[in-house]
Every structure is written in C-alpha cells, then in structure tokens.
Amino acid sequence: MANYKRIFLEGYSYFITVVTHRRNPILIDNIELLRRAFKESRYKYDYHINAIVIMPDHFHMIITPKCSKEYPKIVSAIKRHFTRHCEAKYYAHLEQSLSRCKRGMKPVWQKRFYEHTIRNDKDMHEKMQYIYHNPVKHQYTDDPEKWQYSSFYKTD
C-alpha cells in the first residue's frame, strides 16, 4: 500500500480535487445536497473557500483552513454528508471492488483526494486559473464565466 504523506503548514491554502467513484456524473444533479454537505462541514470546521468549481464528476477547490491539520477532515465531512444523504439511484448501478463491499462503502466517491499545498502567490494564481478554466477544458462551456457551478460565476 502506498505511503501518502500530507503536508500541514499553518496559514497556507490547499488546492484539493475530489472525484466521484468511477467518475459518475452525479454532482450537478445533486448540487443542493453538495451545498448542504459544504454547509455542514463549515459547522464543524473553520475554513475559507478561496475558489471552487463543481463539475459533474469532480470538484476542485482552494481552501484555507484555520487549523491546517483539519483539511483532510473537511474533505471527509463533505464526502460523508453527501454519501449519507445521496439517493441510491445515483450510484447503485456502479460496480465496486469486493473490499469496498466488505467495508460497507457506497460507490459514491473515490477513496482518496488530491491535495497540493499552495506555496506562493504564483502558485495561487496558477491554481485559480486552473479552477476558472476547468469547465472550458472539459467542454461544458466556451466561457468560464457562464459556468454557474463556479465561484467565478457572474450574473449579468
């Protein structure tokens, strides 16, 4: 098994990517549930969302937690709340490994998440641009400002 090592630096921000199990496109259909999951996580943990984009099968966000050691707990709280309240019709059709079945895991999320510690302003700018352009990269829109599931969304 891989030995993952997370970095915990006080006062830093973290770029995080969370992906659904087998890239199942359920997030937009359950956007209100996902919003509630974020809201619930904010009751438990103190953090700021600097930027976020929700795609059908994953989301990217930059967060600045008050306590750096809590960012894995923040992600876990979001995933746990969403999974607990997500209707089975959105994931019951997915195959999953025997080990996931034995542990009673629902096939909603990939087990882990990607994390990158933002080191400086250049790094922050690059990750913000990545988030901003993600809907264009995945061909959901030709104008990132038109993607309504983004912190960059603008209403005119």
PDB file of C-alpha atoms in Angstrom:
ATOM      1  CA  MET A   1       0.000   0.000   0.000  1.00  0.00           C
ATOM      2  CA  ALA A   2       1.244   3.480  -0.831  1.00  0.00           C
ATOM      3  CA  ASN A   3       2.520   5.688   1.960  1.00  0.00           C
ATOM      4  CA  TYR A   4       0.768   9.023   1.426  1.00  0.00           C
ATOM      5  CA  LYS A   5       2.192  11.956   3.307  1.00  0.00           C
ATOM      6  CA  ARG A   6       0.160  15.101   3.667  1.00  0.00           C
ATOM      7  CA  ILE A   7       1.763  18.451   4.428  1.00  0.00           C
ATOM      8  CA  PHE A   8       0.287  20.577   7.200  1.00  0.00           C
ATOM      9  CA  LEU A   9       1.527  24.166   7.226  1.00  0.00           C
ATOM     10  CA  GLU A  10      -0.304  26.736   9.327  1.00  0.00           C
ATOM     11  CA  GLY A  11      -1.624  29.717   7.390  1.00  0.00           C
ATOM     12  CA  TYR A  12      -1.319  28.031   3.992  1.00  0.00           C
ATOM     13  CA  SER A  13      -4.042  27.314   1.458  1.00  0.00           C
ATOM     14  CA  TYR A  14      -4.669  23.951  -0.166  1.00  0.00           C
ATOM     15  CA  PHE A  15      -5.770  23.089  -3.690  1.00  0.00           C
ATOM     16  CA  ILE A  16      -7.966  19.996  -3.423  1.00  0.00           C
ATOM     17  CA  THR A  17      -9.567  17.759  -6.028  1.00  0.00           C
ATOM     18  CA  VAL A  18     -12.287  15.264  -5.093  1.00  0.00           C
ATOM     19  CA  VAL A  19     -13.601  12.784  -7.677  1.00  0.00           C
ATOM     20  CA  THR A  20     -16.698  10.593  -7.704  1.00  0.00           C
ATOM     21  CA  HIS A  21     -16.412   6.813  -7.882  1.00  0.00           C
ATOM     22  CA  ARG A  22     -15.740   5.744 -11.470  1.00  0.00           C
ATOM     23  CA  ARG A  23     -16.272   9.375 -12.491  1.00  0.00           C
ATOM     24  CA  ASN A  24     -20.004   9.003 -12.038  1.00  0.00           C
ATOM     25  CA  PRO A  25     -21.541  12.364 -13.107  1.00  0.00           C
ATOM     26  CA  ILE A  26     -23.844  12.898 -10.097  1.00  0.00           C
ATOM     27  CA  LEU A  27     -22.713  16.191  -8.590  1.00  0.00           C
ATOM     28  CA  ILE A  28     -24.674  18.673 -10.711  1.00  0.00           C
ATOM     29  CA  ASP A  29     -27.850  16.591 -10.312  1.00  0.00           C
ATOM     30  CA  ASN A  30     -27.279  16.755  -6.552  1.00  0.00           C
ATOM     31  CA  ILE A  31     -25.929  20.299  -6.287  1.00  0.00           C
ATOM     32  CA  GLU A  32     -28.189  21.254  -3.374  1.00  0.00           C
ATOM     33  CA  LEU A  33     -27.073  18.180  -1.447  1.00  0.00           C
ATOM     34  CA  LEU A  34     -23.441  19.065  -2.154  1.00  0.00           C
ATOM     35  CA  ARG A  35     -24.057  22.625  -0.945  1.00  0.00           C
ATOM     36  CA  ARG A  36     -25.595  21.247   2.263  1.00  0.00           C
ATOM     37  CA  ALA A  37     -22.559  18.979   2.690  1.00  0.00           C
ATOM     38  CA  PHE A  38     -20.287  22.028   2.500  1.00  0.00           C
ATOM     39  CA  LYS A  39     -22.517  23.918   4.909  1.00  0.00           C
ATOM     40  CA  GLU A  40     -22.435  21.034   7.403  1.00  0.00           C
ATOM     41  CA  SER A  41     -18.640  20.855   7.166  1.00  0.00           C
ATOM     42  CA  ARG A  42     -18.466  24.584   7.964  1.00  0.00           C
ATOM     43  CA  TYR A  43     -20.382  23.960  11.224  1.00  0.00           C
ATOM     44  CA  LYS A  44     -17.633  21.579  12.325  1.00  0.00           C
ATOM     45  CA  TYR A  45     -14.519  23.194  10.843  1.00  0.00           C
ATOM     46  CA  ASP A  46     -13.350  26.752  10.380  1.00  0.00           C
ATOM     47  CA  TYR A  47     -12.117  27.325   6.842  1.00  0.00           C
ATOM     48  CA  HIS A  48     -12.431  29.731   3.955  1.00  0.00           C
ATOM     49  CA  ILE A  49     -13.183  28.672   0.379  1.00  0.00           C
ATOM     50  CA  ASN A  50     -10.957  30.842  -1.811  1.00  0.00           C
ATOM     51  CA  ALA A  51     -12.212  29.344  -5.079  1.00  0.00           C
ATOM     52  CA  ILE A  52     -14.288  26.375  -6.182  1.00  0.00           C
ATOM     53  CA  VAL A  53     -15.672  24.738  -9.305  1.00  0.00           C
ATOM     54  CA  ILE A  54     -18.144  21.876  -9.335  1.00  0.00           C
ATOM     55  CA  MET A  55     -18.097  19.610 -12.358  1.00  0.00           C
ATOM     56  CA  PRO A  56     -20.476  16.663 -12.932  1.00  0.00           C
ATOM     57  CA  ASP A  57     -17.958  14.092 -11.634  1.00  0.00           C
ATOM     58  CA  HIS A  58     -15.452  16.059  -9.551  1.00  0.00           C
ATOM     59  CA  PHE A  59     -14.744  19.332  -7.870  1.00  0.00           C
ATOM     60  CA  HIS A  60     -11.687  21.479  -7.331  1.00  0.00           C
ATOM     61  CA  MET A  61     -11.351  23.946  -4.530  1.00  0.00           C
ATOM     62  CA  ILE A  62      -8.814  26.093  -2.782  1.00  0.00           C
ATOM     63  CA  ILE A  63      -9.408  26.292   0.927  1.00  0.00           C
ATOM     64  CA  THR A  64      -7.616  27.995   3.763  1.00  0.00           C
ATOM     65  CA  PRO A  65      -8.335  26.150   6.994  1.00  0.00           C
ATOM     66  CA  LYS A  66      -7.894  27.869  10.344  1.00  0.00           C
ATOM     67  CA  CYS A  67      -6.083  24.732  11.513  1.00  0.00           C
ATOM     68  CA  SER A  68      -4.024  23.091   8.769  1.00  0.00           C
ATOM     69  CA  LYS A  69      -4.427  19.581  10.180  1.00  0.00           C
ATOM     70  CA  GLU A  70      -8.167  19.816   9.599  1.00  0.00           C
ATOM     71  CA  TYR A  71      -8.235  19.952   5.799  1.00  0.00           C
ATOM     72  CA  PRO A  72      -8.459  16.129   5.434  1.00  0.00           C
ATOM     73  CA  LYS A  73     -11.285  16.191   7.995  1.00  0.00           C
ATOM     74  CA  ILE A  74     -13.040  18.916   5.995  1.00  0.00           C
ATOM     75  CA  VAL A  75     -12.945  16.798   2.841  1.00  0.00           C
ATOM     76  CA  SER A  76     -14.082  13.756   4.796  1.00  0.00           C
ATOM     77  CA  ALA A  77     -17.009  15.661   6.322  1.00  0.00           C
ATOM     78  CA  ILE A  78     -18.170  16.846   2.888  1.00  0.00           C
ATOM     79  CA  LYS A  79     -17.905  13.375   1.374  1.00  0.00           C
ATOM     80  CA  ARG A  80     -19.544  11.692   4.379  1.00  0.00           C
ATOM     81  CA  HIS A  81     -22.568  14.020   4.471  1.00  0.00           C
ATOM     82  CA  PHE A  82     -23.074  13.785   0.700  1.00  0.00           C
ATOM     83  CA  THR A  83     -22.806   9.977   0.740  1.00  0.00           C
ATOM     84  CA  ARG A  84     -25.139   9.587   3.712  1.00  0.00           C
ATOM     85  CA  HIS A  85     -27.902  11.580   2.005  1.00  0.00           C
ATOM     86  CA  CYS A  86     -27.396  10.685  -1.662  1.00  0.00           C
ATOM     87  CA  GLU A  87     -30.175   8.539  -3.108  1.00  0.00           C
ATOM     88  CA  ALA A  88     -29.078   5.060  -4.205  1.00  0.00           C
ATOM     89  CA  LYS A  89     -30.477   5.611  -7.714  1.00  0.00           C
ATOM     90  CA  TYR A  90     -27.434   7.784  -8.416  1.00  0.00           C
ATOM     91  CA  TYR A  91     -24.833   5.109  -7.641  1.00  0.00           C
ATOM     92  CA  ALA A  92     -26.471   1.669  -7.303  1.00  0.00           C
ATOM     93  CA  HIS A  93     -25.637   0.788 -10.924  1.00  0.00           C
ATOM     94  CA  LEU A  94     -21.889   1.063 -10.325  1.00  0.00           C
ATOM     95  CA  GLU A  95     -19.636  -1.904  -9.800  1.00  0.00           C
ATOM     96  CA  GLN A  96     -17.251  -1.751  -6.915  1.00  0.00           C
ATOM     97  CA  SER A  97     -14.464  -3.861  -5.501  1.00  0.00           C
ATOM     98  CA  LEU A  98     -15.042  -6.664  -3.039  1.00  0.00           C
ATOM     99  CA  SER A  99     -13.011  -4.800  -0.405  1.00  0.00           C
ATOM    100  CA  ARG A 100     -15.298  -1.759  -0.706  1.00  0.00           C
ATOM    101  CA  CYS A 101     -18.348  -4.013  -0.391  1.00  0.00           C
ATOM    102  CA  LYS A 102     -16.945  -5.764   2.682  1.00  0.00           C
ATOM    103  CA  ARG A 103     -16.374  -2.406   4.372  1.00  0.00           C
ATOM    104  CA  GLY A 104     -19.885  -1.256   3.537  1.00  0.00           C
ATOM    105  CA  MET A 105     -18.672   1.630   1.397  1.00  0.00           C
ATOM    106  CA  LYS A 106     -21.166   3.109  -1.024  1.00  0.00           C
ATOM    107  CA  PRO A 107     -19.739   3.716  -4.512  1.00  0.00           C
ATOM    108  CA  VAL A 108     -20.093   7.491  -4.399  1.00  0.00           C
ATOM    109  CA  TRP A 109     -16.527   8.846  -4.102  1.00  0.00           C
ATOM    110  CA  GLN A 110     -13.029   7.731  -4.927  1.00  0.00           C
ATOM    111  CA  LYS A 111     -11.325   6.712  -1.692  1.00  0.00           C
ATOM    112  CA  ARG A 112      -8.738   9.464  -1.612  1.00  0.00           C
ATOM    113  CA  PHE A 113      -8.435  13.031  -2.797  1.00  0.00           C
ATOM    114  CA  TYR A 114      -5.681  15.051  -4.419  1.00  0.00           C
ATOM    115  CA  GLU A 115      -4.099  17.836  -2.396  1.00  0.00           C
ATOM    116  CA  HIS A 116      -1.489  20.440  -3.221  1.00  0.00           C
ATOM    117  CA  THR A 117      -0.122  22.947  -0.712  1.00  0.00           C
ATOM    118  CA  ILE A 118      -0.095  26.405  -2.251  1.00  0.00           C
ATOM    119  CA  ARG A 119       3.363  27.822  -1.637  1.00  0.00           C
ATOM    120  CA  ASN A 120       3.241  31.382  -3.017  1.00  0.00           C
ATOM    121  CA  ASP A 121       1.231  33.938  -4.996  1.00  0.00           C
ATOM    122  CA  LYS A 122       2.293  32.473  -8.354  1.00  0.00           C
ATOM    123  CA  ASP A 123       1.135  29.035  -7.271  1.00  0.00           C
ATOM    124  CA  MET A 124      -2.182  30.502  -6.041  1.00  0.00           C
ATOM    125  CA  HIS A 125      -2.683  32.296  -9.364  1.00  0.00           C
ATOM    126  CA  GLU A 126      -1.988  29.117 -11.351  1.00  0.00           C
ATOM    127  CA  LYS A 127      -4.458  27.065  -9.314  1.00  0.00           C
ATOM    128  CA  MET A 128      -7.100  29.805  -9.518  1.00  0.00           C
ATOM    129  CA  GLN A 129      -6.706  29.830 -13.304  1.00  0.00           C
ATOM    130  CA  TYR A 130      -6.966  26.051 -13.394  1.00  0.00           C
ATOM    131  CA  ILE A 131     -10.242  26.189 -11.453  1.00  0.00           C
ATOM    132  CA  TYR A 132     -11.546  29.064 -13.562  1.00  0.00           C
ATOM    133  CA  HIS A 133     -10.856  27.295 -16.869  1.00  0.00           C
ATOM    134  CA  ASN A 134     -11.855  23.772 -15.831  1.00  0.00           C
ATOM    135  CA  PRO A 135     -15.383  23.948 -17.342  1.00  0.00           C
ATOM    136  CA  VAL A 136     -13.842  25.033 -20.664  1.00  0.00           C
ATOM    137  CA  LYS A 137     -11.215  22.286 -20.511  1.00  0.00           C
ATOM    138  CA  HIS A 138     -13.987  19.701 -20.086  1.00  0.00           C
ATOM    139  CA  GLN A 139     -16.030  21.350 -22.849  1.00  0.00           C
ATOM    140  CA  TYR A 140     -19.052  22.249 -20.724  1.00  0.00           C
ATOM    141  CA  THR A 141     -18.873  25.875 -21.820  1.00  0.00           C
ATOM    142  CA  ASP A 142     -16.803  28.120 -24.032  1.00  0.00           C
ATOM    143  CA  ASP A 143     -16.860  30.937 -21.464  1.00  0.00           C
ATOM    144  CA  PRO A 144     -15.808  30.115 -17.893  1.00  0.00           C
ATOM    145  CA  GLU A 145     -17.896  32.974 -16.543  1.00  0.00           C
ATOM    146  CA  LYS A 146     -21.021  31.233 -17.814  1.00  0.00           C
ATOM    147  CA  TRP A 147     -20.432  28.088 -15.736  1.00  0.00           C
ATOM    148  CA  GLN A 148     -22.840  28.565 -12.855  1.00  0.00           C
ATOM    149  CA  TYR A 149     -21.196  25.984 -10.589  1.00  0.00           C
ATOM    150  CA  SER A 150     -18.094  28.066 -10.060  1.00  0.00           C
ATOM    151  CA  SER A 151     -17.077  30.747  -7.604  1.00  0.00           C
ATOM    152  CA  PHE A 152     -16.221  32.793 -10.687  1.00  0.00           C
ATOM    153  CA  TYR A 153     -19.808  32.663 -11.956  1.00  0.00           C
ATOM    154  CA  LYS A 154     -21.164  36.089 -12.818  1.00  0.00           C
ATOM    155  CA  THR A 155     -24.760  37.101 -13.388  1.00  0.00           C
ATOM    156  CA  ASP A 156     -25.255  39.920 -15.849  1.00  0.00           C
TER     157      ASP A 156
END
